[in-house]
Amino acid sequence: MTIQYITVLGATGSIGSNTLDVVAMHPDRYRVFALAAHSQVDKLLQQCLQHRPRYAVLVDAAAAASLQQQLAAAGADTEVLAGEAALSDIACAAEVDMVMAAIVGAAGLRPTLAAAAAGKRILLANKESLVVAGDLFMRTVRESGATLLPVDSEHNALFQSLPAGFDGDLAAAGVVELILTASGGPFRHHSLEQLQHVTADDACKHPNWVMGRKISVDSASLMNKGLEVIEARWLFNTPAEQIKVVVHPQSVIHSMVRYHDGSIMAQLGSPDMRTPIAYAMAWPQRIAAPVQALDFLTLGSLTFEAPDLQRFPCLRLAFDSLRTGGDASAVLNAANEVAVASFLSGRIGFLQIPQLIERALSRMDLALSADLDSLLAKDAATRALVTEWVAA
Ligand code: NAD
Ligand code: MG
């Protein structure tokens, strides 16, 4: 078997660490080419010592210098690069077979898009790339012949439940709709009154999944599901009308595809991201993952309910932005990132998140940007506006 070289963008995060768990299980198949993170020196150092990559990247220059020094002292020959441009370099290098895109937020767009343009196999966790630049991203993938494999558990489930070789033609495949499941998050039973007083730590206590803080808040507000609806639209060429969301608190069914003949195909498993990661890494084969097997006899019941758009307006805003089209989703995402960061640092309340997003959507020009630079300029302008509102 030929060894596959992987670059992990966002290596120190929740998805990045889970990816390295799977890599470590299969030394005969995978080797790490490069690891990248923002500024977490200690964790990246430890990962470099274990996986011995050719390159390590830290965006923060001082952190990169410190990492280089500690690696040299430990006798490791990993070369450390600094700065944002290095992220794209390690994603595009000729030696790289696959790129795990696991940076959080729109910061992941440029290097992930660079990997797409270079025709790499992309394991996509960074859903924000598709939310911000879905049209451009999918066009780039088509033109370069890159392979795009969804890591997000819902989309990985949909990918597994669609016919092999699905080419985006829903009617030809006999598909009626995609059904995304949502856990409902930690505030599923909270009243609007209670939602006014929740804290960042409350939001980060997810009932089923251990994740980074940004996506944890998104899960609590249902914006994560909203971003996933937009992600599904691009990945599977599916209009908003054919994407449904159902709350399924046990997170056992990861999503479903409904067909014309009455069949529904679903993918089930323990809520552990190492399953979709391993699937994306090995597709079309399957490899072992260090995941607890699902035991139906101890599972109890699986339940379902409708999402409540009154208490969780972020999901409605995401559906609306998809229908509006243009740059609406990019504006939604930028406003959400600033609002979530402000909530995490205690500057705004939980219910202000959707309010700030709605205000940004009504203020910004939502016409489709002609290219990446103007799209990123709109992203920056939205962030500046929302930052100003938070400070006021
Ligand atoms: P995390 O916060 O745990 O990790 C984020 C990683 O990105 C870290 O390595 C950090 O150093 C890096 N990073 C942050 N900002 C950066 C920047 N500006 N430049 C370069 N690197 C930067 O996040 P996570 O939970 O692992 O999520 C990562 C992505 O995967 C997100 O897009 C999230 O929506 C998606 N995702 C996560 C899960 C999950 O279970 N955690 C599930 C599905 C999808
Ligand atoms: Mg998900």
Coordinates of N, CA and C in Angstrom, one line a residue, residues 2-94:
T2 N 0.5 2.2 -0.9 CA 1.3 3.4 -0.9 C 0.9 4.3 0.3
I3 N 1.9 4.9 0.9 CA 1.6 5.8 2.0 C 0.9 7.1 1.5
Q4 N -0.1 7.6 2.2 CA -0.7 8.9 1.9 C -0.2 9.9 2.8
Y5 N 0.1 11.1 2.3 CA 0.6 12.2 3.1 C -0.5 13.2 3.4
I6 N -0.7 13.5 4.7 CA -1.8 14.4 5.1 C -1.3 15.7 5.7
T7 N -1.9 16.8 5.3 CA -1.7 18.1 6.0 C -3.0 18.3 6.9
V8 N -2.8 18.7 8.1 CA -3.9 19.0 9.0 C -3.9 20.5 9.4
L9 N -4.9 21.2 8.8 CA -5.1 22.6 9.1 C -6.0 22.7 10.4
G10 N -5.5 23.3 11.4 CA -6.3 23.3 12.7 C -6.0 22.1 13.5
A11 N -4.7 21.7 13.5 CA -4.3 20.4 14.1 C -4.6 20.4 15.6
T12 N -4.5 21.5 16.3 CA -4.6 21.5 17.8 C -6.1 21.5 18.2
G13 N -7.0 21.7 17.3 CA -8.4 21.7 17.7 C -9.0 20.4 17.9
S14 N -10.3 20.4 18.2 CA -11.0 19.1 18.4 C -11.0 18.2 17.2
I15 N -11.3 18.7 16.0 CA -11.3 17.8 14.8 C -9.8 17.5 14.5
G16 N -8.9 18.4 14.6 CA -7.5 18.1 14.3 C -7.0 17.0 15.2
S17 N -7.3 17.0 16.5 CA -6.8 16.0 17.4 C -7.4 14.7 17.1
N18 N -8.7 14.7 16.8 CA -9.4 13.4 16.4 C -8.8 12.8 15.1
T19 N -8.4 13.7 14.2 CA -7.8 13.2 13.0 C -6.5 12.5 13.3
L20 N -5.7 13.1 14.2 CA -4.4 12.5 14.5 C -4.5 11.2 15.2
D21 N -5.6 11.0 16.0 CA -5.9 9.7 16.6 C -6.1 8.7 15.5
V22 N -6.8 9.0 14.4 CA -7.1 8.0 13.4 C -5.8 7.8 12.6
V23 N -5.0 8.8 12.3 CA -3.7 8.7 11.7 C -2.8 7.7 12.5
A24 N -2.8 7.9 13.8 CA -1.9 7.1 14.6 C -2.3 5.6 14.6
M25 N -3.5 5.3 14.3 CA -4.0 3.9 14.3 C -3.5 3.2 13.0
H26 N -3.1 4.0 12.0 CA -2.8 3.4 10.7 C -1.5 3.9 10.1
P27 N -0.4 3.6 10.8 CA 0.9 4.1 10.4 C 1.3 3.5 9.0
D28 N 0.7 2.4 8.6 CA 1.0 1.8 7.3 C 0.3 2.5 6.2
R29 N -0.7 3.4 6.5 CA -1.4 4.0 5.4 C -1.1 5.5 5.3
Y30 N -1.0 6.2 6.5 CA -0.9 7.6 6.5 C 0.3 8.1 7.2
R31 N 0.9 9.2 6.7 CA 1.9 9.9 7.4 C 1.6 11.4 7.3
V32 N 2.0 12.2 8.4 CA 1.7 13.6 8.4 C 2.8 14.4 7.7
F33 N 2.3 15.2 6.7 CA 3.2 16.1 6.0 C 3.4 17.4 6.8
A34 N 2.3 17.9 7.2 CA 2.3 19.2 7.9 C 1.2 19.4 8.9
L35 N 1.5 20.1 10.0 CA 0.4 20.4 11.0 C 0.4 21.9 11.2
A36 N -0.8 22.5 11.3 CA -0.9 23.9 11.4 C -2.0 24.3 12.5
A37 N -1.7 25.4 13.1 CA -2.6 25.9 14.1 C -2.4 27.4 14.2
H38 N -3.2 28.1 15.1 CA -3.1 29.5 15.2 C -1.9 29.9 16.1
S39 N -1.9 29.5 17.3 CA -0.9 30.0 18.3 C -0.6 29.1 19.4
Q40 N -1.2 27.9 19.4 CA -1.1 26.9 20.6 C 0.2 26.2 20.5
V41 N 1.3 26.7 21.1 CA 2.6 26.1 21.0 C 2.7 24.8 21.6
D42 N 2.2 24.7 22.9 CA 2.5 23.4 23.6 C 1.8 22.2 23.0
K43 N 0.6 22.4 22.5 CA -0.1 21.3 21.9 C 0.5 20.9 20.6
L44 N 0.9 21.9 19.8 CA 1.4 21.6 18.5 C 2.8 20.9 18.7
L45 N 3.6 21.4 19.7 CA 4.9 20.8 20.0 C 4.7 19.3 20.2
Q46 N 3.8 19.0 21.1 CA 3.6 17.6 21.5 C 3.1 16.8 20.2
Q47 N 2.3 17.4 19.4 CA 1.8 16.7 18.2 C 3.0 16.5 17.2
C48 N 3.9 17.5 17.1 CA 5.0 17.4 16.2 C 6.0 16.3 16.7
L49 N 6.2 16.2 18.0 CA 7.1 15.2 18.5 C 6.5 13.8 18.3
Q50 N 5.2 13.6 18.3 CA 4.6 12.3 18.1 C 4.6 12.0 16.6
H51 N 4.2 12.9 15.8 CA 4.0 12.6 14.3 C 5.1 13.0 13.4
R52 N 6.1 13.7 13.9 CA 7.3 14.1 13.1 C 6.9 14.6 11.7
P53 N 6.1 15.6 11.6 CA 5.8 16.2 10.2 C 7.0 16.9 9.6
R54 N 7.0 17.1 8.3 CA 8.1 17.8 7.6 C 8.0 19.3 8.1
Y55 N 6.7 19.8 8.1 CA 6.5 21.2 8.5 C 5.5 21.4 9.6
A56 N 5.6 22.5 10.3 CA 4.6 22.9 11.3 C 4.4 24.4 11.0
V57 N 3.1 24.8 11.1 CA 2.8 26.2 10.8 C 2.1 26.8 12.0
L58 N 2.5 27.9 12.5 CA 1.7 28.7 13.5 C 1.6 30.1 12.8
V59 N 0.3 30.6 12.8 CA 0.1 31.9 12.2 C 0.8 33.0 13.0
D60 N 0.7 32.8 14.3 CA 1.4 33.8 15.1 C 2.9 33.7 15.1
A61 N 3.6 34.8 14.7 CA 5.1 34.7 14.5 C 5.8 34.4 15.8
A62 N 5.5 35.0 16.9 CA 6.2 34.8 18.1 C 6.0 33.3 18.6
A63 N 4.8 32.8 18.4 CA 4.5 31.4 18.8 C 5.3 30.5 17.9
A64 N 5.4 30.8 16.6 CA 6.2 30.0 15.7 C 7.7 29.9 16.1
A65 N 8.2 31.1 16.5 CA 9.6 31.1 16.9 C 9.9 30.3 18.1
S66 N 8.9 30.3 19.1 CA 9.0 29.5 20.3 C 9.0 28.0 20.0
L67 N 8.1 27.7 19.1 CA 7.9 26.3 18.7 C 9.2 25.8 18.0
Q68 N 9.8 26.6 17.1 CA 11.0 26.2 16.4 C 12.1 25.9 17.4
Q69 N 12.2 26.8 18.4 CA 13.3 26.6 19.4 C 13.1 25.4 20.2
Q70 N 11.9 25.1 20.6 CA 11.6 23.9 21.4 C 11.8 22.6 20.6
L71 N 11.4 22.7 19.3 CA 11.6 21.5 18.5 C 13.1 21.2 18.3
A72 N 13.8 22.3 18.0 CA 15.3 22.1 17.8 C 15.9 21.5 19.1
A73 N 15.5 22.0 20.3 CA 16.1 21.6 21.5 C 15.7 20.1 21.7
A74 N 14.6 19.6 21.2 CA 14.2 18.2 21.4 C 14.8 17.3 20.3
G75 N 15.6 18.0 19.4 CA 16.3 17.2 18.3 C 15.3 16.8 17.2
A76 N 14.2 17.5 17.1 CA 13.2 17.1 16.0 C 13.6 17.9 14.7
D77 N 13.4 17.4 13.5 CA 13.8 18.1 12.3 C 12.6 18.8 11.6
T78 N 11.5 18.9 12.3 CA 10.4 19.6 11.7 C 10.7 21.1 11.5
E79 N 10.4 21.6 10.3 CA 10.7 23.0 10.0 C 9.4 23.8 10.3
V80 N 9.6 24.9 11.1 CA 8.4 25.7 11.4 C 8.3 26.9 10.5
L81 N 7.1 27.2 10.0 CA 6.8 28.3 9.2 C 5.8 29.2 10.0
A82 N 5.8 30.5 9.7 CA 4.9 31.4 10.3 C 4.1 32.2 9.3
G83 N 2.9 32.6 9.8 CA 2.1 33.5 8.9 C 1.0 32.7 8.2
E84 N 0.0 33.5 7.7 CA -1.2 33.0 7.1 C -0.8 32.3 5.7
A85 N 0.1 32.9 5.0 CA 0.3 32.4 3.6 C 0.9 31.0 3.7
A86 N 1.6 30.6 4.8 CA 2.2 29.3 4.9 C 1.1 28.2 5.0
L87 N -0.1 28.6 5.5 CA -1.2 27.6 5.6 C -1.5 27.1 4.2
S88 N -1.6 28.0 3.2 CA -1.9 27.6 1.8 C -0.7 26.8 1.3
D89 N 0.5 27.2 1.6 CA 1.7 26.5 1.1 C 1.7 25.0 1.5
I90 N 1.4 24.8 2.7 CA 1.4 23.4 3.2 C 0.2 22.6 2.8
A91 N -0.9 23.3 2.3 CA -2.0 22.6 1.8 C -1.8 22.2 0.3
C92 N -1.0 23.0 -0.4 CA -0.8 22.8 -1.8 C 0.4 22.0 -2.2
A93 N 1.3 21.8 -1.3 CA 2.6 21.2 -1.6 C 2.4 19.9 -2.4
A94 N 3.3 19.7 -3.4 CA 3.2 18.5 -4.3 C 3.1 17.2 -3.6

